[in-house]
Short mmCIF file of C-alpha atoms in Angstrom, two decimals:
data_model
loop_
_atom_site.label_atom_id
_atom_site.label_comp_id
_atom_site.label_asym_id
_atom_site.label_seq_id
_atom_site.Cartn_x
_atom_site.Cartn_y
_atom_site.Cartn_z
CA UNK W 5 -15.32 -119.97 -70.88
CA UNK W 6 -17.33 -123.06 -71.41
CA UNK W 7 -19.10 -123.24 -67.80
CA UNK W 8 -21.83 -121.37 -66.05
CA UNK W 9 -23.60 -119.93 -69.08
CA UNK W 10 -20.75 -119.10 -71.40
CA UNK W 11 -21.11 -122.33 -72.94
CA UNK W 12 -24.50 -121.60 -74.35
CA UNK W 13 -23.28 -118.15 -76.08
CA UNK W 14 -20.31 -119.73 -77.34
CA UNK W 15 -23.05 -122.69 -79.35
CA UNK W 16 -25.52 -119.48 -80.03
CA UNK W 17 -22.20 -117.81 -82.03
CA UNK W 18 -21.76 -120.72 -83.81
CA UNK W 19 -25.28 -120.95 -85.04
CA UNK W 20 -25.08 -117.70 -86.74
CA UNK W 21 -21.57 -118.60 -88.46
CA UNK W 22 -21.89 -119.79 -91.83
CA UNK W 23 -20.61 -123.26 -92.30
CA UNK W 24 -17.82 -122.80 -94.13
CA UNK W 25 -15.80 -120.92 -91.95
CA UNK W 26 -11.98 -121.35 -90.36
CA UNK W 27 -12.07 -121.74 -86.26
CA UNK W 28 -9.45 -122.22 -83.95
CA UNK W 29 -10.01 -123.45 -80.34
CA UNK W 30 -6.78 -122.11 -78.43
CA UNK W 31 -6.06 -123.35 -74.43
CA UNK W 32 -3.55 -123.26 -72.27
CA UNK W 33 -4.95 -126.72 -71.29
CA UNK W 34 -7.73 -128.55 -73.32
CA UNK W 35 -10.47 -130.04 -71.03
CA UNK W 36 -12.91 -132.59 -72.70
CA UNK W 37 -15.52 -129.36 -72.69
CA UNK W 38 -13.32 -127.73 -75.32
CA UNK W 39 -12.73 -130.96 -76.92
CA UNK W 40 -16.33 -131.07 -77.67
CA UNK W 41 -16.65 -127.78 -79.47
CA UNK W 42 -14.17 -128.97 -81.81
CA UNK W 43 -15.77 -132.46 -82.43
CA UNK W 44 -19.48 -130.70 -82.90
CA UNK W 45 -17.96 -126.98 -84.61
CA UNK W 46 -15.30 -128.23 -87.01
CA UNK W 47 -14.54 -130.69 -89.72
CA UNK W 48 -11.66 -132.88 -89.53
CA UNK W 49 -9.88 -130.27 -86.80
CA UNK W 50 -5.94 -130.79 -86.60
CA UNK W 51 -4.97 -131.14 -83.14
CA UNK W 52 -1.46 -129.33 -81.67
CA UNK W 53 -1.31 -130.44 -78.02
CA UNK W 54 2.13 -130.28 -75.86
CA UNK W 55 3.10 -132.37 -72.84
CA UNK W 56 1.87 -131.73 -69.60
CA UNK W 57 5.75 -130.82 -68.81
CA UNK W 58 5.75 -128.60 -71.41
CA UNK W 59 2.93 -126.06 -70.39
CA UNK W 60 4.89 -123.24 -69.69
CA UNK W 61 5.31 -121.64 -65.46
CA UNK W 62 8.86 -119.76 -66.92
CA UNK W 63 9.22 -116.29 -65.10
CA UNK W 64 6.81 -117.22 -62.38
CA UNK W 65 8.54 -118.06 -58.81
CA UNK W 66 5.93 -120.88 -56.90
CA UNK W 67 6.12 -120.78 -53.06
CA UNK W 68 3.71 -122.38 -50.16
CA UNK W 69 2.88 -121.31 -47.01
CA UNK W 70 2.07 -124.28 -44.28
CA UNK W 71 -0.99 -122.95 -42.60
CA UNK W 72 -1.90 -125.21 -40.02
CA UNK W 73 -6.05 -124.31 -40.25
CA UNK W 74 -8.30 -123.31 -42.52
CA UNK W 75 -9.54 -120.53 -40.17
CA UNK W 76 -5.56 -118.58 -39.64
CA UNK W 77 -5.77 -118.43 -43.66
CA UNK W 78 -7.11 -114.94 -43.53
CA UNK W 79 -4.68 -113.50 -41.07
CA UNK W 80 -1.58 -115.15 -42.98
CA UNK W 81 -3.20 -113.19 -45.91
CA UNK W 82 -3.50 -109.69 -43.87
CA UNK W 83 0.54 -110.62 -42.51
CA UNK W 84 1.43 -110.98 -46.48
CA UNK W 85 -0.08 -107.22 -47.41
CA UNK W 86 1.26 -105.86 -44.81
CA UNK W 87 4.85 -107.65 -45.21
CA UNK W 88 4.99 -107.15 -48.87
CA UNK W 89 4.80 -104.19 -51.66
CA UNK W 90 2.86 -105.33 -54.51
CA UNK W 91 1.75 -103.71 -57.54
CA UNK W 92 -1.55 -105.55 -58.00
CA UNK W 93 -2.57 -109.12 -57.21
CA UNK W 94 -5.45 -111.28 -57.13
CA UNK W 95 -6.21 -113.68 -54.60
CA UNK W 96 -8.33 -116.53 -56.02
CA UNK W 97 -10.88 -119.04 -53.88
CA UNK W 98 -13.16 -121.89 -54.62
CA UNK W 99 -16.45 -120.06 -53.85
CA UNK W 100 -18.74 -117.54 -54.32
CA UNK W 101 -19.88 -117.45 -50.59
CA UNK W 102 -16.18 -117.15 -50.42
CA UNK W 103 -15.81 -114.59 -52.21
CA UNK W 104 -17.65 -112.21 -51.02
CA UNK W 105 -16.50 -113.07 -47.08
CA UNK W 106 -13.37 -112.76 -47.80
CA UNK W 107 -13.88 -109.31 -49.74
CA UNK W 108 -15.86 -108.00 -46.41
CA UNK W 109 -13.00 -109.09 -44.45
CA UNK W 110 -10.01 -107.40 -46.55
CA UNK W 111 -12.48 -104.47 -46.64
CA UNK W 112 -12.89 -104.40 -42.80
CA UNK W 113 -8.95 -104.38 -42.19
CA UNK W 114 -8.77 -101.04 -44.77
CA UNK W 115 -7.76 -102.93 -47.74
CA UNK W 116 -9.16 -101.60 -51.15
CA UNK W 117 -10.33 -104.76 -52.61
CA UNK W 118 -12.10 -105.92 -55.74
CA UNK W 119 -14.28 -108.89 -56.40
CA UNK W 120 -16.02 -110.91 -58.80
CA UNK W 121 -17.28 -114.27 -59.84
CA UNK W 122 -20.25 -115.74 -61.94
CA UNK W 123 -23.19 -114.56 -60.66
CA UNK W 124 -22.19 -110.76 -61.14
CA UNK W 125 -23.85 -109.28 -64.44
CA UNK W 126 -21.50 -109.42 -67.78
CA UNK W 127 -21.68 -105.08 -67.51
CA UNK W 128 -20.69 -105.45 -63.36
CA UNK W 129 -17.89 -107.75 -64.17
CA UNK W 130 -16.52 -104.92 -66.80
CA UNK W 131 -16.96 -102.59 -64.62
CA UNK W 132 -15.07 -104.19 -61.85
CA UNK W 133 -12.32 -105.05 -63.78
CA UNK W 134 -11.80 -101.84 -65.63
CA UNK W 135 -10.96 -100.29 -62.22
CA UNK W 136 -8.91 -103.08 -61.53
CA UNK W 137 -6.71 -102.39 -65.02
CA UNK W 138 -6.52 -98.63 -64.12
CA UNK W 139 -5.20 -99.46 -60.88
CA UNK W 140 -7.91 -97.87 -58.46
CA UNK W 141 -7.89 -101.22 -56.88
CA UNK W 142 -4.49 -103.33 -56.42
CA UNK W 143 -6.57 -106.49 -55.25
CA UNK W 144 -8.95 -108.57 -56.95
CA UNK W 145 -10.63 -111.66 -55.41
CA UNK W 146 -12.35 -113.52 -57.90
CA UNK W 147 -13.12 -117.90 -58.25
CA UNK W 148 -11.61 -119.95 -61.47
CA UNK W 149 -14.58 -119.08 -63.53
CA UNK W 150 -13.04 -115.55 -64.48
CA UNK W 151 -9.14 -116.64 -64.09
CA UNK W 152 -8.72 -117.23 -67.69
CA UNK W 153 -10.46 -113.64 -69.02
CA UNK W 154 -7.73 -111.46 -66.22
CA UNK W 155 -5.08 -109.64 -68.28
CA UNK W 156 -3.43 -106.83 -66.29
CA UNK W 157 -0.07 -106.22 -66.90
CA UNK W 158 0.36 -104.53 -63.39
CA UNK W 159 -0.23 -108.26 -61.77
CA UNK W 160 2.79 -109.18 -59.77
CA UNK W 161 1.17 -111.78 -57.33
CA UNK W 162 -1.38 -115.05 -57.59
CA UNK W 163 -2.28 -115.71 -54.15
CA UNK W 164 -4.16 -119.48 -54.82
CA UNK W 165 -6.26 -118.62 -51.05
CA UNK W 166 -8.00 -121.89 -51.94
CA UNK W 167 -5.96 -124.46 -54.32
CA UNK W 168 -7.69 -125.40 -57.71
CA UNK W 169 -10.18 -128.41 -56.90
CA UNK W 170 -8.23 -129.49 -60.42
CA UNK W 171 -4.84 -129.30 -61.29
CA UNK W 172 -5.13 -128.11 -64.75
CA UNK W 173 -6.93 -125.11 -63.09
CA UNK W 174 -3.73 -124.59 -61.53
CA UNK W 175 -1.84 -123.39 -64.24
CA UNK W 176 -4.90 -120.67 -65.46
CA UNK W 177 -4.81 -118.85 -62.21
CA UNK W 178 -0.67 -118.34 -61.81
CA UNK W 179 -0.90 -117.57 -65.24
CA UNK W 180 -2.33 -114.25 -64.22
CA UNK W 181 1.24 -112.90 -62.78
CA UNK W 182 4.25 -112.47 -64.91
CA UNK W 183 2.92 -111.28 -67.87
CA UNK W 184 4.22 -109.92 -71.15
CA UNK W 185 7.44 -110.78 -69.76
CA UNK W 186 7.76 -109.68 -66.15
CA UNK W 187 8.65 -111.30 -63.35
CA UNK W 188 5.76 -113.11 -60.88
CA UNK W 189 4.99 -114.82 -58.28
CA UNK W 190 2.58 -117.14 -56.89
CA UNK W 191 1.65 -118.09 -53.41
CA UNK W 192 -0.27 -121.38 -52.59
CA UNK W 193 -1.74 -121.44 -48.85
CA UNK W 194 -1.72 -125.02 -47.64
CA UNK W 195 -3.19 -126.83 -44.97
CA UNK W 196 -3.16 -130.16 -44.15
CA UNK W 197 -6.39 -131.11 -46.07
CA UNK W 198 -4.69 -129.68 -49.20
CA UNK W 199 -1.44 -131.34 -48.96
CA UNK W 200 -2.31 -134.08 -51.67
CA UNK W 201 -3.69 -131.74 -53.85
CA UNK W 202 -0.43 -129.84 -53.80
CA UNK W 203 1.19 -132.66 -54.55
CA UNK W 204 -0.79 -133.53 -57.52
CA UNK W 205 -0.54 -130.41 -59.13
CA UNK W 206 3.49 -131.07 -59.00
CA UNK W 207 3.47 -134.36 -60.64
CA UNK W 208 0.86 -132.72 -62.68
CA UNK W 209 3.44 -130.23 -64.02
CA UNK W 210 6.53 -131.65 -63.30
CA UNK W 211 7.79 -129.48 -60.95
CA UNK W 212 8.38 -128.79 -57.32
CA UNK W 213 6.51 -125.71 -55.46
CA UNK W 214 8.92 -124.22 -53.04
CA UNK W 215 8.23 -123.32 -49.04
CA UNK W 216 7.48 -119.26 -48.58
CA UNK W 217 11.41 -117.73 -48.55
CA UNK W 218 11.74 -115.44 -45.82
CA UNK W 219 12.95 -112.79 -48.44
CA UNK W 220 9.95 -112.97 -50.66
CA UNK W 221 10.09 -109.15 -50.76
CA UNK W 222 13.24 -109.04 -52.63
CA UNK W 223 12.16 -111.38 -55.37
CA UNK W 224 8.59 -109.06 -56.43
#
């Protein structure tokens, strides 16, 4: 909410607020960025903050898949679709340019696909993801601008395409499966380039990220 533009509406909000008025600044993790608001938008602001180990994955089953190069990502991808029935997922990458290849390649296999990322239009983005919520499309490839604003119930399955360049990032994007108490489940590709970073995001949390079961369907 506080990159690529957003930041600027948030301040222009504030500026039309009058001054002695009650905010809250709520995060499932709390960046310096949102840090700032509260140093330049409140007055004497009581901070609640939990452990790292405390952020909450419950209800959401982690796996990785070992794939070997970045270019056999997209056909481990097509082998999970076609393995797997899932309600509605969304597959999240670092990239716009990524983005929109890997939309034309999903598309080009027959799979009804979604996407969206910052440089789409606020009434485009709504658009997209009303059609998403109604169901009309089950898959929705997007970048960690947008993964804190998804909120479909339907969403059984985070596939991280791409891991988080940041491991707080991590815990925005699985967040977007298991939902108002349902089960979920979130699937990290991993090559050998992003085996650190998958190891930082478990000391991160605390936690360990288990290898792809061969039984995934039965726990969707």
């Amino acid at each position: 909410m506080l990159s690529r533009g957003f930041k600027d509406q948030i301040y222009d909000i504030f500026q039309l607020l009058p001054p002695k008025i009650q905010v809250g600044v709520f995060s499932a993790t709390m960046p310096p960025e949102a840090l700032e608001i509260t140093r330049k938008f409140m007055s004497k602001p009581v901070r609640i903050l939990v452990k790292r180990d405390e952020l909450t994955l419950e209800g959401i089953r982690q796996f990785y898949v070992d794939v070997d190069k970045e270019e056999w990502k997209f056909e481990t991808l097509c082998d999970l679709y076609e393995t797997l029935a899932i309600t509605q997922s969304v597959i999240f990458v670092n990239t716009r340019r990524k983005v929109d290849w890997l939309t034309e390649k999903m598309r080009s296999r027959d799979h009804t696909v979604s996407a969206t990322h910052g440089d789409m239009d606020q009434n485009t983005r709504d658009i997209i993801m009303r059609e998403f919520r109604s169901g009309s499309s089950r898959v929705l490839i997007t970048t960690d601008l947008l993964a804190r604003g998804i909120d479909v119930q339907q969403v059984s399955l985070v596939i991280n395409f791409d891991l988080p360049t940041q491991p707080a990032n991590y815990l925005h994007r699985i967040g977007r499966s298991g939902r108002f108490g349902r089960k979920g489940a979130a699937i990290n590709f991993v090559t050998r380039d992003d085996e650190k970073m998958l190891a930082d995001i478990q000391k991160f949390y605390n936690m360990v990220v288990e290898e792809l079961p061969s039984n995934l369907a039965d726990l969707l």
